[in-house]
């Protein structure tokens, strides 16, 4: 059987099971990973997807046939895999996961020692080449398999970012989107009243795509927040490496505002700290970081690019609009539980409502939110960007990631998706009226 070359993406491996990615592919990928990384011990995990156990079994066999010892850490969140590899000093690790994709998808996120990501530029293409060349190897001494429960140590690590004693009794809605996030929250031993939602792991995702970034997936959380009269709401995607915040009124707090807010927090504790963020919307974060005496650094979106830059700059914190938050003291990796804990502490200490903490961002920094525009083909994207660049010839322009166009009163970023034939548009402006006007103008130009 021929393996589909399109499953090898910019940040990970992903495809529809079993038509694009199956057991044979999983075995081959494990073998290729072993050849490329040459590990003695790898951590292996999966998310809650129904195809996970079968793919896990095949990857495990691919590793042990290659002479690699496998540590099975079970069904975990993606950030727990990062933790296991870095904390226990394994030579690498793989989680079988398709993150927030619909239920029919599965895939792999892979790291080297220290939880350093393997991306398109740093190994995925090499793995693809080995797989497509049908690489196979059987070691005279097969690897071993052992089990490790990482939850206790993982929760301890996450809790090290806050002072547990400062957390006041708070009432919180927590939506796990049928992933394992709420199980971790319940293991924290904090004085919280948790209203759990979709908390029992279920890889058939009975309510659809497990992604809180989709507006239709937030309706249920908002309704529950209003009904229960809580202090705040939290949601995670299926593999729980992204975090989403709601205030006590049910208002969703965009990742852009949370990045700016947490950037300010880290700068106040680390004078002169470097903070990394993506170019989709930037004004609020630049303001907060410079006001707090930090150094703002704009970088291309995507977890592997952000992590690489963080290590290079020794940045303390990084955030993306998509809900990924990265911490130097968490092995320069993203984590979905730490931002939740930080918000609990800040709310407890300030005595303020979450809405009050974020009102100013909504007023000062109106944004369009990410608008996705379908493309007939990926190659069409570059033509559109050239057209926009010419049209706004008098703007300050930047090509860090797609095209950013900036004027004193508004700015826009248009970038191609790394995973689909889509253009993603984000606009920010100094007023709601100008925001509406410029968003429409850009949409008209993009659609030609």
Coordinates of C-alpha atoms in Angstrom, one line a residue:
X1 CA 0.0 0.0 0.0
X2 CA 1.2 3.5 -0.9
X3 CA 1.5 6.0 1.9
X4 CA -0.2 9.4 1.3
X5 CA 2.6 12.1 1.2
X6 CA 0.1 14.9 2.0
X7 CA -0.1 13.8 5.7
X8 CA 3.3 15.4 6.4
X9 CA 2.5 19.0 7.4
X10 CA 4.4 22.1 8.5
X11 CA 4.1 21.4 12.2
X12 CA 3.1 17.7 12.5
X13 CA 1.7 14.7 10.7
X14 CA -2.1 14.7 10.1
X15 CA -4.7 13.0 8.0
X16 CA -8.1 11.2 7.8
X17 CA -8.1 7.7 9.4
X18 CA -7.8 5.2 7.8
X19 CA -7.9 6.5 4.2
X20 CA -4.9 8.9 4.6
X21 CA -3.2 7.7 7.8
X22 CA -3.4 4.1 9.0
X23 CA -1.5 1.4 11.1
X24 CA 1.0 0.8 8.3
X25 CA 1.8 4.5 8.1
X26 CA 2.2 4.7 11.9
X27 CA 4.6 1.8 11.9
X28 CA 6.7 3.3 9.1
X29 CA 6.7 6.8 10.8
X30 CA 8.0 5.2 14.1
X31 CA 10.8 3.5 12.1
X32 CA 11.7 6.6 10.3
X33 CA 11.7 8.7 13.5
X34 CA 14.0 6.1 15.1
X35 CA 16.4 6.3 12.2
X36 CA 16.4 10.1 12.2
X37 CA 16.6 10.8 15.9
X38 CA 18.5 7.7 17.0
X39 CA 16.8 7.6 20.5
X40 CA 17.3 5.0 23.1
X41 CA 14.1 5.8 25.0
X42 CA 10.9 7.5 23.7
X43 CA 7.7 8.5 25.4
X44 CA 4.6 7.5 23.5
X45 CA 1.1 8.7 24.1
X46 CA -2.2 9.4 22.5
X47 CA -5.2 11.7 22.8
X48 CA -8.8 10.4 23.2
X49 CA -9.5 9.6 19.5
X50 CA -11.0 6.2 18.7
X51 CA -8.3 5.4 16.2
X52 CA -5.6 6.2 18.8
X53 CA -5.1 2.7 20.3
X54 CA -4.6 1.0 17.0
X55 CA -2.1 3.6 15.8
X56 CA -0.4 3.5 19.2
X57 CA 0.1 -0.2 18.9
X58 CA 1.7 0.1 15.4
X59 CA 4.0 3.0 16.4
X60 CA 5.0 1.0 19.5
X61 CA 5.9 -2.0 17.3
X62 CA 7.8 0.3 14.9
X63 CA 9.9 1.6 17.7
X64 CA 10.6 -1.7 19.5
X65 CA 11.5 -3.5 16.2
X66 CA 14.1 -0.7 15.8
X67 CA 15.5 -1.4 19.2
X68 CA 14.0 1.7 20.9
X69 CA 12.6 1.4 24.4
X70 CA 9.1 2.8 24.7
X71 CA 7.6 4.5 27.8
X72 CA 3.8 4.3 27.4
X73 CA 2.4 7.4 29.2
X74 CA -1.2 6.6 28.2
X75 CA -4.0 9.0 27.1
X76 CA -2.7 12.5 28.0
X77 CA -2.8 16.1 26.9
X78 CA -0.2 17.2 24.4
X79 CA 1.5 19.4 26.9
X80 CA 1.9 16.3 29.2
X81 CA 3.9 14.6 26.5
X82 CA 6.2 17.7 26.3
X83 CA 6.5 17.5 30.1
X84 CA 7.3 13.8 30.2
X85 CA 10.1 14.1 27.5
X86 CA 11.8 17.1 29.1
X87 CA 11.3 16.3 32.8
X88 CA 12.3 12.6 32.7
X89 CA 15.0 13.4 30.1
X90 CA 13.8 10.9 27.5
X91 CA 15.5 11.1 24.0
X92 CA 12.2 12.1 22.3
X93 CA 8.5 11.5 22.2
X94 CA 5.4 11.2 20.1
X95 CA 1.7 11.9 20.9
X96 CA -0.8 10.4 18.5
X97 CA -3.2 13.3 18.1
X98 CA -5.0 15.4 15.6
X99 CA -5.5 18.2 18.1
X100 CA -8.8 20.1 17.4
X101 CA -9.5 18.4 14.1
X102 CA -12.8 16.6 13.5
X103 CA -13.1 13.0 14.8
X104 CA -12.1 11.3 11.5
X105 CA -8.6 12.7 11.7
X106 CA -5.5 11.5 13.5
X107 CA -1.8 12.2 13.4
X108 CA 1.4 12.7 15.3
X109 CA 3.2 15.6 17.1
X110 CA 6.8 14.7 17.6
X111 CA 9.6 16.1 19.7
X112 CA 13.3 15.4 20.3
X113 CA 15.1 15.4 23.7
X114 CA 14.2 18.5 25.8
X115 CA 10.8 18.5 24.0
X116 CA 12.3 20.4 21.0
X117 CA 9.7 20.2 18.2
X118 CA 10.2 18.3 15.0
X119 CA 8.6 20.4 12.3
X120 CA 8.7 20.6 8.5
X121 CA 12.0 22.3 8.6
X122 CA 13.6 20.3 11.3
X123 CA 12.8 16.7 10.5
X124 CA 9.3 16.0 9.2
X125 CA 10.5 16.2 5.6
X126 CA 13.3 13.8 6.4
X127 CA 10.8 11.4 8.0
X128 CA 8.6 11.7 5.0
X129 CA 11.5 10.8 2.7
X130 CA 12.4 7.7 4.7
X131 CA 8.7 6.6 4.9
X132 CA 8.2 7.1 1.1
X133 CA 11.4 5.2 0.4
X134 CA 10.0 2.4 2.4
X135 CA 12.7 2.5 5.1
X136 CA 12.6 -0.6 7.4
X137 CA 15.0 -2.0 10.1
X138 CA 14.8 -4.8 12.6
X139 CA 17.3 -4.5 15.5
X140 CA 18.7 -7.8 16.8
X141 CA 17.6 -6.8 20.3
X142 CA 14.1 -5.5 20.3
X143 CA 13.2 -2.5 22.6
X144 CA 11.2 -2.8 25.8
X145 CA 7.9 -1.3 26.8
X146 CA 7.2 0.2 30.3
X147 CA 4.4 2.4 31.7
X148 CA 4.6 5.7 33.4
X149 CA 1.9 7.8 35.0
X150 CA 3.0 11.4 34.6
X151 CA -0.1 13.3 35.9
X152 CA 1.1 13.9 39.5
X153 CA 4.5 15.4 38.4
X154 CA 2.9 17.3 35.6
X155 CA 0.4 19.0 37.9
X156 CA 3.1 19.8 40.4
X157 CA 5.1 21.5 37.6
X158 CA 2.1 23.5 36.4
X159 CA 1.3 24.6 40.1
X160 CA 4.9 25.8 40.4
X161 CA 3.9 28.8 38.3
X162 CA 1.5 30.1 41.1
X163 CA 1.2 30.4 44.9
X164 CA -1.5 27.9 45.7
X165 CA -2.2 29.6 49.0
X166 CA -3.3 32.8 47.2
X167 CA -6.2 31.1 45.3
X168 CA -9.5 32.1 46.7
X169 CA -12.7 30.0 46.5
X170 CA -13.9 30.5 42.9
X171 CA -16.7 29.0 40.9
X172 CA -15.6 28.0 37.4
X173 CA -17.2 26.5 34.3
X174 CA -14.6 24.1 32.7
X175 CA -15.4 22.7 29.2
X176 CA -13.0 19.9 28.2
X177 CA -14.5 19.3 24.7
X178 CA -14.4 15.6 25.6
X179 CA -10.6 15.7 26.0
X180 CA -8.7 15.1 29.4
X181 CA -8.4 18.7 30.5
X182 CA -11.0 18.7 33.3
X183 CA -9.5 15.5 34.8
X184 CA -6.3 17.5 35.3
X185 CA -8.2 20.5 36.8
X186 CA -9.9 18.2 39.3
X187 CA -6.5 16.8 40.3
X188 CA -5.1 20.3 41.3
X189 CA -6.6 20.3 44.9
X190 CA -7.5 24.0 44.7
X191 CA -10.5 25.6 46.5
X192 CA -12.6 25.7 43.3
X193 CA -16.2 24.8 42.6
X194 CA -15.9 23.2 39.2
X195 CA -18.9 23.1 36.9
X196 CA -17.6 20.4 34.5
X197 CA -18.7 20.3 30.8
X198 CA -18.0 17.5 28.3
X199 CA -15.5 16.3 30.9
X200 CA -15.7 12.5 30.2
X201 CA -13.1 11.8 27.5
X202 CA -14.9 10.6 24.4
X203 CA -13.0 10.3 21.1
X204 CA -16.2 10.2 19.0
X205 CA -16.7 13.9 19.9
X206 CA -20.5 13.7 20.1
X207 CA -20.9 17.5 19.8
X208 CA -18.7 17.9 16.7
X209 CA -15.3 19.3 16.1
X210 CA -13.5 19.8 19.5
X211 CA -12.3 23.3 18.9
X212 CA -13.4 26.2 21.2
X213 CA -12.1 28.7 18.6
X214 CA -15.2 27.9 16.5
X215 CA -18.0 30.3 17.6
X216 CA -20.7 27.6 17.5
X217 CA -18.6 25.6 20.1
X218 CA -18.7 28.5 22.5
X219 CA -22.5 28.9 22.8
X220 CA -22.9 26.1 25.3
X221 CA -20.1 27.4 27.5
X222 CA -21.6 30.9 27.5
X223 CA -25.0 29.6 28.4
X224 CA -23.6 27.6 31.3
X225 CA -21.6 30.5 32.7
X226 CA -24.8 32.7 32.7
X227 CA -26.9 30.0 34.2
X228 CA -24.5 29.1 37.0
X229 CA -23.3 32.6 37.9
X230 CA -19.7 31.7 38.0
X231 CA -16.5 33.8 38.4
X232 CA -15.1 32.7 35.0
X233 CA -15.3 30.1 32.3
X234 CA -12.5 28.0 30.7
X235 CA -12.4 25.8 27.7
X236 CA -9.7 23.6 26.1
X237 CA -9.4 21.8 22.7
X238 CA -9.4 18.0 22.6
X239 CA -5.6 17.7 23.3
X240 CA -5.7 20.6 25.8
X241 CA -2.6 22.4 24.6
X242 CA -4.7 25.5 23.9
X243 CA -6.6 27.5 26.6
X244 CA -9.7 29.7 26.1
X245 CA -11.0 32.2 28.7
X246 CA -14.5 33.6 29.3
X247 CA -15.4 36.3 31.8
X248 CA -18.2 36.0 34.4
X249 CA -20.7 37.5 31.9
X250 CA -19.9 34.8 29.4
X251 CA -17.9 37.1 27.2
X252 CA -15.2 35.3 25.3
X253 CA -11.7 36.8 25.8
X254 CA -9.7 36.6 22.5
X255 CA -6.3 35.0 22.7
X256 CA -4.8 38.3 21.5
X257 CA -6.0 40.1 24.7
X258 CA -4.9 37.3 26.9
X259 CA -1.4 37.3 25.3
X260 CA -1.1 41.1 26.0
X261 CA -2.4 40.6 29.6
X262 CA -0.1 37.7 30.4
X263 CA 2.8 39.5 28.7
X264 CA 2.3 42.4 31.2
X265 CA 2.2 39.9 34.1
X266 CA 5.5 38.3 33.1
X267 CA 7.2 41.6 32.3
X268 CA 6.3 43.0 35.8
X269 CA 8.0 40.0 37.3
X270 CA 11.0 39.8 34.9
X271 CA 12.2 43.3 34.2
X272 CA 13.5 43.6 30.6
X273 CA 12.0 40.3 29.6
X274 CA 11.6 39.4 25.9
X275 CA 8.0 38.5 24.9
X276 CA 7.2 36.8 21.6
X277 CA 3.9 37.0 19.8
X278 CA 2.6 36.5 16.2
X279 CA 1.9 39.3 13.7
X280 CA -1.9 38.8 13.4
X281 CA -2.7 41.6 15.9
X282 CA 0.0 43.3 17.8
X283 CA -0.8 46.8 19.2
X284 CA -2.1 45.8 22.6
X285 CA 0.8 43.4 23.3
X286 CA 3.5 46.0 22.1
X287 CA 1.9 48.6 24.4
X288 CA 1.8 46.3 27.5
X289 CA 5.3 45.0 27.0
X290 CA 6.9 48.3 26.4
X291 CA 5.0 50.0 29.3
X292 CA 6.3 47.2 31.6
X293 CA 9.8 47.7 30.4
X294 CA 10.0 44.5 28.4
X295 CA 11.1 43.8 24.8
X296 CA 8.4 42.9 22.3
X297 CA 9.4 40.4 19.6
X298 CA 7.1 39.6 16.6
X299 CA 7.5 36.1 15.1
X300 CA 5.8 33.9 12.5
X301 CA 2.8 32.0 13.9
X302 CA 3.1 28.3 14.6
X303 CA 4.3 26.4 17.6
X304 CA 7.6 25.1 16.1
X305 CA 8.6 28.6 14.9
X306 CA 7.7 30.3 18.2
X307 CA 9.6 27.7 20.3
X308 CA 12.7 28.0 18.2
X309 CA 12.6 31.8 18.5
X310 CA 12.0 31.6 22.3
X311 CA 15.1 29.5 22.8
X312 CA 17.1 31.8 20.7
X313 CA 16.0 35.0 22.5
X314 CA 15.6 33.3 25.9
X315 CA 12.1 34.8 26.0
X316 CA 10.1 34.4 29.2
X317 CA 6.7 34.1 27.6
X318 CA 5.0 33.8 24.2
X319 CA 1.4 33.9 23.1
X320 CA -0.6 33.3 19.9
X321 CA -4.1 34.5 19.0
X322 CA -5.0 30.8 18.5
X323 CA -4.8 30.1 22.2
X324 CA -1.3 28.7 22.5
X325 CA 0.7 30.1 25.4
X326 CA 4.4 29.3 25.9
X327 CA 6.6 29.5 29.0
X328 CA 10.4 29.5 29.3
X329 CA 10.1 27.7 32.6
X330 CA 8.0 25.0 31.0
X331 CA 10.8 23.9 28.7
X332 CA 9.9 26.7 26.2
X333 CA 6.8 24.8 25.4
X334 CA 3.1 25.6 25.2
X335 CA 0.8 24.6 28.0
X336 CA -3.0 24.8 28.4
X337 CA -3.2 24.6 32.2
X338 CA -0.7 27.2 33.3
X339 CA -2.6 30.2 31.8
X340 CA -5.7 29.0 33.6
X341 CA -3.8 28.8 36.9
X342 CA -2.3 32.3 36.4
X343 CA -5.8 33.8 35.8
X344 CA -7.1 32.1 39.0
X345 CA -4.2 33.7 41.0
X346 CA -4.6 37.2 39.3
X347 CA -8.3 37.2 39.9
X348 CA -7.9 36.0 43.5
X349 CA -5.2 38.6 44.3
X350 CA -6.7 41.6 42.5
X351 CA -10.2 40.9 43.9
X352 CA -11.5 42.2 40.5
X353 CA -13.9 40.5 38.1
X354 CA -12.4 39.0 35.0
X355 CA -14.5 41.4 32.9
X356 CA -12.9 44.4 34.6
X357 CA -9.4 43.0 33.9
X358 CA -10.1 42.9 30.2
X359 CA -12.6 45.7 29.5
X360 CA -9.9 48.1 28.5
X361 CA -8.6 45.8 25.7
X362 CA -12.1 45.5 24.2
X363 CA -12.4 49.3 24.2
X364 CA -8.9 50.3 23.1
X365 CA -8.0 47.5 20.7
X366 CA -11.0 46.5 18.6
X367 CA -10.3 43.5 16.3
X368 CA -12.1 41.7 13.5
X369 CA -11.2 38.3 14.8
X370 CA -9.7 35.8 12.3
X371 CA -11.7 35.6 9.1
X372 CA -11.0 32.6 6.8
X373 CA -11.4 33.0 3.1
X374 CA -11.5 29.9 0.9
X375 CA -9.0 29.8 -2.0
X376 CA -9.4 27.8 -5.2
X377 CA -5.8 26.6 -4.8
X378 CA -2.9 27.4 -2.3
X379 CA -0.9 29.1 -5.1
X380 CA -3.7 31.7 -5.4
X381 CA -2.7 33.1 -2.0
X382 CA 0.6 34.7 -3.1
X383 CA -1.1 36.5 -6.1
X384 CA -3.6 38.1 -3.7
X385 CA -0.9 39.2 -1.3
X386 CA 1.0 40.9 -4.2
X387 CA -2.2 42.6 -5.2
X388 CA -2.8 43.9 -1.6
X389 CA 0.8 45.0 -1.3
X390 CA 0.5 47.2 -4.5
X391 CA -2.9 48.5 -3.4
X392 CA -1.5 49.7 0.0
X393 CA 1.9 50.9 -1.4
X394 CA 2.0 53.8 1.1
X395 CA 1.6 51.6 4.1
X396 CA 4.3 50.3 6.4
X397 CA 4.5 46.7 5.2
X398 CA 6.0 43.6 6.8
X399 CA 6.5 40.0 5.5
X400 CA 7.2 38.2 8.8
X401 CA 4.2 36.0 8.2
X402 CA 2.0 36.6 5.2
X403 CA 1.6 40.3 4.7
X404 CA 1.1 43.0 7.4
X405 CA -0.2 46.4 6.3
X406 CA 0.1 49.2 8.9
X407 CA -1.2 52.8 9.1
X408 CA -1.4 55.0 12.2
X409 CA -5.1 54.3 12.6
X410 CA -5.4 50.6 11.5
X411 CA -3.5 47.6 10.4
X412 CA -4.3 44.3 8.8
X413 CA -2.5 40.9 8.4
X414 CA -3.3 38.4 5.7
X415 CA -1.6 35.0 5.8
X416 CA -2.0 31.6 4.1
X417 CA -3.0 28.7 6.3
X418 CA -0.3 26.1 6.7
X419 CA -2.9 23.3 6.7
X420 CA -5.7 24.3 4.3
X421 CA -6.3 26.2 1.0
X422 CA -7.3 29.3 3.1
X423 CA -6.3 32.9 3.6
X424 CA -6.7 34.2 7.1
X425 CA -7.4 37.9 7.6
X426 CA -7.0 39.8 10.9
X427 CA -7.7 43.6 11.2
X428 CA -7.2 45.9 14.2
X429 CA -8.1 49.6 14.3
X430 CA -8.4 52.6 16.6
X431 CA -12.2 52.6 16.4
X432 CA -15.0 50.1 15.8
X433 CA -16.3 52.1 12.8
X434 CA -12.9 52.2 11.1
X435 CA -12.5 48.5 11.9
X436 CA -15.7 47.6 10.1
X437 CA -14.9 49.8 7.1
X438 CA -11.3 48.5 6.7
X439 CA -12.3 44.8 7.2
X440 CA -14.9 45.1 4.4
X441 CA -12.4 46.9 2.2
X442 CA -9.8 44.2 2.6
X443 CA -12.4 41.4 2.1
X444 CA -13.5 43.1 -1.2
X445 CA -9.9 43.3 -2.4
X446 CA -9.1 39.7 -1.5
X447 CA -12.2 38.4 -3.2
X448 CA -11.3 40.5 -6.2

